[in-house]
Amino acid sequence: MPRWKDLLRFLDRNGMFIRHGGNHDVYLYNGKRIRVSRGSGEIDSNTWKDILKHQLSINQEKFNEGLK
């Protein structure tokens, strides 16, 4: 499973940073505002599936390509 820092790296490269807010950052990606934890831990599998499907609207392959 990816870590929160991997999601931040993906959004830094493919999204638009909006602001810092407490323990999270806010990005704009595909017209959606996405709040991302600044934690360093791993994202659990259910949360990750939800992020891919409902927030990013992409699959795992597209996410991996966005990290390259």
PDB file of C-alpha atoms in Angstrom:
ATOM      1  CA  MET A   1       0.000   0.000   0.000  1.00  0.00           C
ATOM      2  CA  PRO A   2       1.147   3.533  -0.669  1.00  0.00           C
ATOM      3  CA  ARG A   3       2.120   5.928   2.077  1.00  0.00           C
ATOM      4  CA  TRP A   4       0.640   9.384   2.614  1.00  0.00           C
ATOM      5  CA  LYS A   5       3.871  10.902   1.274  1.00  0.00           C
ATOM      6  CA  ASP A   6       3.345   8.980  -2.015  1.00  0.00           C
ATOM      7  CA  LEU A   7      -0.102  10.531  -2.394  1.00  0.00           C
ATOM      8  CA  LEU A   8       1.360  13.983  -1.679  1.00  0.00           C
ATOM      9  CA  ARG A   9       4.070  13.390  -4.307  1.00  0.00           C
ATOM     10  CA  PHE A  10       1.432  12.319  -6.855  1.00  0.00           C
ATOM     11  CA  LEU A  11      -0.635  15.445  -6.205  1.00  0.00           C
ATOM     12  CA  ASP A  12       2.435  17.713  -6.257  1.00  0.00           C
ATOM     13  CA  ARG A  13       3.160  16.439  -9.768  1.00  0.00           C
ATOM     14  CA  ASN A  14      -0.379  16.141 -11.129  1.00  0.00           C
ATOM     15  CA  GLY A  15      -2.621  18.406  -9.089  1.00  0.00           C
ATOM     16  CA  MET A  16      -2.654  21.987  -7.922  1.00  0.00           C
ATOM     17  CA  PHE A  17      -1.711  22.889  -4.364  1.00  0.00           C
ATOM     18  CA  ILE A  18      -4.292  25.108  -2.669  1.00  0.00           C
ATOM     19  CA  ARG A  19      -3.305  25.489   0.993  1.00  0.00           C
ATOM     20  CA  HIS A  20      -1.973  24.062   4.246  1.00  0.00           C
ATOM     21  CA  GLY A  21      -4.558  23.357   6.904  1.00  0.00           C
ATOM     22  CA  GLY A  22      -3.640  21.905  10.278  1.00  0.00           C
ATOM     23  CA  ASN A  23      -2.351  18.358   9.778  1.00  0.00           C
ATOM     24  CA  HIS A  24      -3.288  18.190   6.111  1.00  0.00           C
ATOM     25  CA  ASP A  25      -2.751  19.889   2.765  1.00  0.00           C
ATOM     26  CA  VAL A  26      -5.487  20.659   0.264  1.00  0.00           C
ATOM     27  CA  TYR A  27      -5.057  20.022  -3.463  1.00  0.00           C
ATOM     28  CA  LEU A  28      -7.228  20.402  -6.531  1.00  0.00           C
ATOM     29  CA  TYR A  29      -7.253  17.354  -8.812  1.00  0.00           C
ATOM     30  CA  ASN A  30      -9.764  16.596 -11.596  1.00  0.00           C
ATOM     31  CA  GLY A  31     -11.963  19.424 -10.338  1.00  0.00           C
ATOM     32  CA  LYS A  32     -12.140  17.966  -6.820  1.00  0.00           C
ATOM     33  CA  ARG A  33     -10.691  19.344  -3.598  1.00  0.00           C
ATOM     34  CA  ILE A  34      -8.654  16.645  -1.890  1.00  0.00           C
ATOM     35  CA  ARG A  35      -7.424  16.814   1.703  1.00  0.00           C
ATOM     36  CA  VAL A  36      -4.259  14.812   2.311  1.00  0.00           C
ATOM     37  CA  SER A  37      -2.743  13.940   5.676  1.00  0.00           C
ATOM     38  CA  ARG A  38       0.850  14.999   6.216  1.00  0.00           C
ATOM     39  CA  GLY A  39       1.382  11.762   8.143  1.00  0.00           C
ATOM     40  CA  SER A  40       4.218   9.480   7.153  1.00  0.00           C
ATOM     41  CA  GLY A  41       2.451   6.159   7.647  1.00  0.00           C
ATOM     42  CA  GLU A  42       0.965   3.707   5.219  1.00  0.00           C
ATOM     43  CA  ILE A  43      -2.594   4.205   3.956  1.00  0.00           C
ATOM     44  CA  ASP A  44      -4.782   1.215   4.871  1.00  0.00           C
ATOM     45  CA  SER A  45      -6.225  -0.727   1.940  1.00  0.00           C
ATOM     46  CA  ASN A  46      -9.892   0.296   2.382  1.00  0.00           C
ATOM     47  CA  THR A  47      -9.005   3.980   2.648  1.00  0.00           C
ATOM     48  CA  TRP A  48      -6.703   3.679  -0.377  1.00  0.00           C
ATOM     49  CA  LYS A  49      -9.416   2.063  -2.516  1.00  0.00           C
ATOM     50  CA  ASP A  50     -11.796   4.856  -1.522  1.00  0.00           C
ATOM     51  CA  ILE A  51      -9.231   7.557  -2.390  1.00  0.00           C
ATOM     52  CA  LEU A  52      -8.561   6.049  -5.823  1.00  0.00           C
ATOM     53  CA  LYS A  53     -12.226   5.518  -6.696  1.00  0.00           C
ATOM     54  CA  HIS A  54     -14.031   8.485  -5.160  1.00  0.00           C
ATOM     55  CA  GLN A  55     -11.462  11.252  -4.812  1.00  0.00           C
ATOM     56  CA  LEU A  56      -8.938  10.741  -7.601  1.00  0.00           C
ATOM     57  CA  SER A  57     -11.244   8.766  -9.949  1.00  0.00           C
ATOM     58  CA  ILE A  58      -8.305   6.760 -11.309  1.00  0.00           C
ATOM     59  CA  ASN A  59      -6.971   3.210 -11.028  1.00  0.00           C
ATOM     60  CA  GLN A  60      -3.743   1.989  -9.420  1.00  0.00           C
ATOM     61  CA  GLU A  61      -1.887   1.869 -12.761  1.00  0.00           C
ATOM     62  CA  LYS A  62      -2.674   5.519 -13.512  1.00  0.00           C
ATOM     63  CA  PHE A  63      -1.536   6.463  -9.997  1.00  0.00           C
ATOM     64  CA  ASN A  64       1.758   4.596 -10.476  1.00  0.00           C
ATOM     65  CA  GLU A  65       2.326   6.318 -13.838  1.00  0.00           C
ATOM     66  CA  GLY A  66       1.742   9.687 -12.169  1.00  0.00           C
ATOM     67  CA  LEU A  67       4.581   9.024  -9.741  1.00  0.00           C
ATOM     68  CA  LYS A  68       7.154   8.521 -12.520  1.00  0.00           C
TER      69      LYS A  68
END
